[in-house]
Short mmCIF file of C-alpha atoms and ligand atoms in Angstrom, two decimals:
data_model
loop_
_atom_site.label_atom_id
_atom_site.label_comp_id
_atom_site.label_asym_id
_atom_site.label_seq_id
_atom_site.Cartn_x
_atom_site.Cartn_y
_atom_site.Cartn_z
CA UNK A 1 -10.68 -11.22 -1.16
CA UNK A 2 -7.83 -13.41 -0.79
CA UNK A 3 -5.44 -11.00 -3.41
CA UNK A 4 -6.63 -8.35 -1.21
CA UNK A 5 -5.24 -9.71 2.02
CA UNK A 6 -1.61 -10.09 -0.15
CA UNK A 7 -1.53 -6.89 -1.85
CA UNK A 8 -2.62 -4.89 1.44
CA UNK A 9 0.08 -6.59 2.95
CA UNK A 10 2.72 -6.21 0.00
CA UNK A 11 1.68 -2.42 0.34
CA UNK A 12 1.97 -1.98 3.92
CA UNK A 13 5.75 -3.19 3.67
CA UNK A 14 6.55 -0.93 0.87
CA UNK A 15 7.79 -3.58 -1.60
CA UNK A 16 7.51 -3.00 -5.10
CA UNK A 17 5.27 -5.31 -6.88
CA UNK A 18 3.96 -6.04 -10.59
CA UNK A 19 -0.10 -6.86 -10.19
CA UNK A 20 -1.01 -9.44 -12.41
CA UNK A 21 -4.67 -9.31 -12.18
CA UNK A 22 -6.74 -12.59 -13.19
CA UNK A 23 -10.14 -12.51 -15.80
CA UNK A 24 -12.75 -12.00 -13.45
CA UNK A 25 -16.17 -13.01 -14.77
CA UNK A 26 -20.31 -12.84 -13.42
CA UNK A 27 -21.02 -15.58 -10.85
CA UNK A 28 -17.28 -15.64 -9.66
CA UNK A 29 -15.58 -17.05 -12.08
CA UNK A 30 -12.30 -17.22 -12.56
CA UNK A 31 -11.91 -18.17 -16.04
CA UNK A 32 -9.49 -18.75 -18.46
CA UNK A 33 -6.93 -19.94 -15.78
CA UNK A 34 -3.79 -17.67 -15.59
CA UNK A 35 -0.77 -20.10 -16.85
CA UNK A 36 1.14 -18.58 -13.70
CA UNK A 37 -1.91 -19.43 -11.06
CA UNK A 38 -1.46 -22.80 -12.91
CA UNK A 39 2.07 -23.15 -13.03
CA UNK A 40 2.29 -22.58 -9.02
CA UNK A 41 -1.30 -23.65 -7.81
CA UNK A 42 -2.06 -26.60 -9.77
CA UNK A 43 -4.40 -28.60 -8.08
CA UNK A 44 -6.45 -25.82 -6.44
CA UNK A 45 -6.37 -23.18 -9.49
CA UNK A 46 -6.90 -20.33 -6.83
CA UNK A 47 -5.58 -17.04 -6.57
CA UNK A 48 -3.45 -15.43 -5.27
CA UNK A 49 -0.27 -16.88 -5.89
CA UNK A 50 3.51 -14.60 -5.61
CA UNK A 51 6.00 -15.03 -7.77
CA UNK A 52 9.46 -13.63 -6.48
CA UNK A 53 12.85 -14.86 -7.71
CA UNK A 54 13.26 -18.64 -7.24
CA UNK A 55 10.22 -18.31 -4.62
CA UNK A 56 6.58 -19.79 -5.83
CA UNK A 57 4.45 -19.61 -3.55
CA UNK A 58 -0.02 -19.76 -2.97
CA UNK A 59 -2.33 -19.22 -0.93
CA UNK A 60 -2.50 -15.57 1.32
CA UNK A 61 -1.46 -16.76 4.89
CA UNK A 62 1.29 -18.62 3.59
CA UNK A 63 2.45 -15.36 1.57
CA UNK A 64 1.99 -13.40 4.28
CA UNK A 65 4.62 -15.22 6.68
CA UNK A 66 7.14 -15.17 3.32
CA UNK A 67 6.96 -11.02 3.14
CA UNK A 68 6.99 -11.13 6.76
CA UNK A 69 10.33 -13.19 6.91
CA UNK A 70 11.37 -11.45 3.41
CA UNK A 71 10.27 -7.65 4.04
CA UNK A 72 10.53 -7.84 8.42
CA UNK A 73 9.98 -4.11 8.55
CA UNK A 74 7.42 -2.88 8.99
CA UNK A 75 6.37 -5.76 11.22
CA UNK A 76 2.98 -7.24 10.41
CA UNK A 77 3.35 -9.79 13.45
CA UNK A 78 3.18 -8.84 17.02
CA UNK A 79 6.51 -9.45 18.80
CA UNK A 80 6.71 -12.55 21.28
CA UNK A 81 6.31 -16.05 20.41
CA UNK A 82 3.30 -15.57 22.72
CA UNK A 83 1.32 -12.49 21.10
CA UNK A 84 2.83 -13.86 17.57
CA UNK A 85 1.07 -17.33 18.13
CA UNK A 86 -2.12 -15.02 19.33
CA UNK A 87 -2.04 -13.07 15.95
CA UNK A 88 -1.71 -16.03 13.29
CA UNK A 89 -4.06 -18.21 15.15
CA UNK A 90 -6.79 -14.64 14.62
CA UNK A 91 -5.68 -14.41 11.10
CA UNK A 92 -6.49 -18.31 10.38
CA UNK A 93 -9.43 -18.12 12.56
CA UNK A 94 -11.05 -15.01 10.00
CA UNK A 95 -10.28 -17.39 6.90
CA UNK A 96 -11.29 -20.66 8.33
CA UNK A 97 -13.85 -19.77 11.13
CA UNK A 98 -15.58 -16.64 9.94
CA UNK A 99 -15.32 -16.61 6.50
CA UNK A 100 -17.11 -19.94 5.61
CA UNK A 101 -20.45 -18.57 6.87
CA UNK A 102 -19.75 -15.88 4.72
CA UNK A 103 -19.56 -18.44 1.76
CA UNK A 104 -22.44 -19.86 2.89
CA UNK A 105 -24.06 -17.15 2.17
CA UNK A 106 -23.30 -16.51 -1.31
CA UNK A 107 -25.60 -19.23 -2.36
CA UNK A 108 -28.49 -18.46 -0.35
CA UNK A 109 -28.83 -14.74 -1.51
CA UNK A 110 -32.36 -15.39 -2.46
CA UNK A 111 -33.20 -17.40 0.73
CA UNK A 112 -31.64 -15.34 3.32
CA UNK A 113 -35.07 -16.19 5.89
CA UNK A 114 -33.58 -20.26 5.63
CA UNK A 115 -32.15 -21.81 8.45
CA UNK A 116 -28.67 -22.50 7.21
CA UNK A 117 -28.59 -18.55 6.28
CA UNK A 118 -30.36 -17.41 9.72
CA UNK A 119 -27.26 -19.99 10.95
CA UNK A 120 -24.54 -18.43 8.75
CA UNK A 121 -25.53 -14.87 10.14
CA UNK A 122 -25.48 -15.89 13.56
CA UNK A 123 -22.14 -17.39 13.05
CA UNK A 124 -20.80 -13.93 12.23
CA UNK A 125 -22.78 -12.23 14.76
CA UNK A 126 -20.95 -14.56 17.32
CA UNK A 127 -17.36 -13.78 15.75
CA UNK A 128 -18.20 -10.25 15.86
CA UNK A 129 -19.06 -10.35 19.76
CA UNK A 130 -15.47 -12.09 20.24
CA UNK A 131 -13.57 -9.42 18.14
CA UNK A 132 -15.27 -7.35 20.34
CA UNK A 133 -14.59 -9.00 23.72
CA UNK A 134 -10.83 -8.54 22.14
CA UNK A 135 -10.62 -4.83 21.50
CA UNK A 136 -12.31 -3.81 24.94
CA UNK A 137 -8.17 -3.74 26.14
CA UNK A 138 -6.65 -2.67 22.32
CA UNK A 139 -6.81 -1.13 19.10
CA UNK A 140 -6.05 -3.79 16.72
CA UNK A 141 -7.10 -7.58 17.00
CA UNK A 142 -3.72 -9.05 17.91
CA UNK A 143 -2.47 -5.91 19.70
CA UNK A 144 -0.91 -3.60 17.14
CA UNK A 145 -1.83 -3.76 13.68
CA UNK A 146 -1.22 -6.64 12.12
CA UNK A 147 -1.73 -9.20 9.10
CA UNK A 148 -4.82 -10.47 11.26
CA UNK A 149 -6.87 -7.64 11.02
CA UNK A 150 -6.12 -7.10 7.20
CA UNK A 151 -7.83 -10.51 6.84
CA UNK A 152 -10.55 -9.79 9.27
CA UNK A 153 -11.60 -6.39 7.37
CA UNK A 154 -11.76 -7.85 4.05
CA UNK A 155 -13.63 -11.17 5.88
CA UNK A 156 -15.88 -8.20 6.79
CA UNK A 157 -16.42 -6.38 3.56
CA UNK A 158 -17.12 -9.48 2.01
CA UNK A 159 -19.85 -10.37 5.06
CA UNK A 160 -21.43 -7.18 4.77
CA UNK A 161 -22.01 -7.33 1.27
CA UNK A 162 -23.75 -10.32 1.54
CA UNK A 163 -26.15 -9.75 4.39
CA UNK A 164 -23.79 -10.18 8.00
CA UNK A 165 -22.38 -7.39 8.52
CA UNK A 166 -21.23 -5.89 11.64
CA UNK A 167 -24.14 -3.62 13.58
CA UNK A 168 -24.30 -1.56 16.65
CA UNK A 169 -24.14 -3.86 18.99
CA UNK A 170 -20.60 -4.45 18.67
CA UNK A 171 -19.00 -0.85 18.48
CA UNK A 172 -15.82 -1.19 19.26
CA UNK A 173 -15.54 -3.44 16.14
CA UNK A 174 -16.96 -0.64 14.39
CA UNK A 175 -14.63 2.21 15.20
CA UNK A 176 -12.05 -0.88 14.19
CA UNK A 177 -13.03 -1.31 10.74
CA UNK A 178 -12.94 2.76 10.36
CA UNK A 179 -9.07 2.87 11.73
CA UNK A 180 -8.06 -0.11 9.34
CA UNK A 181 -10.45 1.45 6.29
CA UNK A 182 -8.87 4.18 6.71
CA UNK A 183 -5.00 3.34 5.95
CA UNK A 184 -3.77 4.42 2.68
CA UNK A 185 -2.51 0.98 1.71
CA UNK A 186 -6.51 -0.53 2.82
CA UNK A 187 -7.79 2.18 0.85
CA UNK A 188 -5.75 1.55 -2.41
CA UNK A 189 -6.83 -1.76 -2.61
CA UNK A 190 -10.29 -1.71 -1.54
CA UNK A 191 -11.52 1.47 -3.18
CA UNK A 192 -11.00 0.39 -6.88
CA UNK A 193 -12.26 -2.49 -5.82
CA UNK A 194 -15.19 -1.25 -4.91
CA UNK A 195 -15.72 0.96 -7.64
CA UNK A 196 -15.19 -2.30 -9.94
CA UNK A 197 -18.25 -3.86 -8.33
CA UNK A 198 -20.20 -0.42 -8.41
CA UNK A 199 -19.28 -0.66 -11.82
CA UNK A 200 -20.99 -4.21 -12.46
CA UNK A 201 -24.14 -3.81 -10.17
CA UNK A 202 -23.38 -5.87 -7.84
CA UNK A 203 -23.18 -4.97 -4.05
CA UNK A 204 -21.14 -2.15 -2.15
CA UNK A 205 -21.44 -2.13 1.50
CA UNK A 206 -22.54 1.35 2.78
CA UNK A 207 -20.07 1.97 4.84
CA UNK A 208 -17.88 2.18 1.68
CA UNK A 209 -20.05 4.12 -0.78
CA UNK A 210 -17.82 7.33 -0.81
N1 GSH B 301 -6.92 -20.26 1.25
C1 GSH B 301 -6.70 -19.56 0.01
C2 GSH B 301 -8.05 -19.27 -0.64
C3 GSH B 301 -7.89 -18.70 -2.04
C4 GSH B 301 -9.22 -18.49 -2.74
O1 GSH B 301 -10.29 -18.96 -2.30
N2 GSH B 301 -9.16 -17.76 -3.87
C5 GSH B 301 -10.34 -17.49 -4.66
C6 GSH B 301 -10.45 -16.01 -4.97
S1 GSH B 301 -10.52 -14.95 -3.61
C7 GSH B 301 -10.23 -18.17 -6.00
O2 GSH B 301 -9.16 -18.22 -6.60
N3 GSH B 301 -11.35 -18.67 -6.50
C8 GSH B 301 -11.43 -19.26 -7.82
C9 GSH B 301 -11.50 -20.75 -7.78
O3 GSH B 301 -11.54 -21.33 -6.69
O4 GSH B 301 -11.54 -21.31 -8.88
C10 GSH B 301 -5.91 -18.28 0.28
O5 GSH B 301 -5.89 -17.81 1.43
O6 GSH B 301 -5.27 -17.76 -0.63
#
């Protein structure tokens, strides 16, 4: 999900890449450890990490503010210190708020009638209802599009495959995640994705089975 946020981004800007896609094995493993995911992230091991010149950087948000300084146009940040501040506080709230209910749930798969799961899902039902509260005055999350809703639509896919995904009670937030699905640089990441975990059996949500 996390290499998703970057290479959406990278993408959106235009700039030419080289992928350098990691082993990928069942139960979400990352395994053996890419001597470059190493090299930059050593203590946490995670992905994604972007290599560029003398620049070595992890983790997505932090990436995202380097090909925002790096790449300015198109802008992926509102303008105003204001409406900027706005944004990156949405975008950290999707990874750090939202998303851990969503991890939650990937252990509790077989238990979703449990407390902490029933708890999870409300937890992203409540998000939801904000987003929502947000886009009764805009299109986007932050205002115009911007890095904060590419990390609150693949949040999403990710919640949706697991059992909390969004429903029609919040349908602003659904006509949302249809504008953002439906960019070409969304749809060149997520769609082989998707086909990879059509692929391996594992869980598409509906609303991208095309
Ligand atoms: N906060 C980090 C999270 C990165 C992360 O959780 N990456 C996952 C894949 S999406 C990973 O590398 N997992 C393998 C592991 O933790 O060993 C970011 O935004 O990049």
């Amino acid at each position: 999900m996390f290499g998703a946020k970057v290479e959406i981004a990278a993408r959106e800007k235009g700039v030419p890449f080289e992928l350098v896609m990691v082993p990928f094995a069942k139960g979400d493993v990352y395994e053996p450890k890419h001597p470059e995911v190493l090299r930059v992230n050593p203590v946490k091991q995670q992905v994604p990490v972007l290599v560029d010149d003398e620049v070595s950087l992890f983790d997505s948000t932090q990436i995202f503010e380097y090909l925002e300084d790096r790449y300015p146009s198109p802008a992926l940040w509102p303008e105003g210190v204001a409406e900027r501040a706005r944004a990156r506080q949405l975008e950290q709230k999707s990874d750090e708020v939202f998303f851990p209910n969503v991890i939650k749930l990937f252990g509790l798969q077989e238990a979703m009638q449990s407390a902490p799961a029933i708890a999870a899902c409300a937890g992203c039902a409540r998000f939801y209802d904000e987003m929502e509260g947000l886009l009764a005055t805009r299109d986007y999350l932050a205002g115009p599009y911007s890095f904060a809703d590419i990390a609150f639509y693949m949040a999403c896919i990710f919640a949706d495959r697991k059992g909390a995904g969004m429903t029609g009670a919040t349908p602003r937030l659904l006509a949302w995640r249809t504008r953002v699905g439906d960019r070409p640089a969304v749809r060149a990441v997520v769609d082989p994705m998707m086909r990879f975990l059509a692929s391996e059996g594992r869980e598409v949500p509906a609303f991208l089975q095309r």
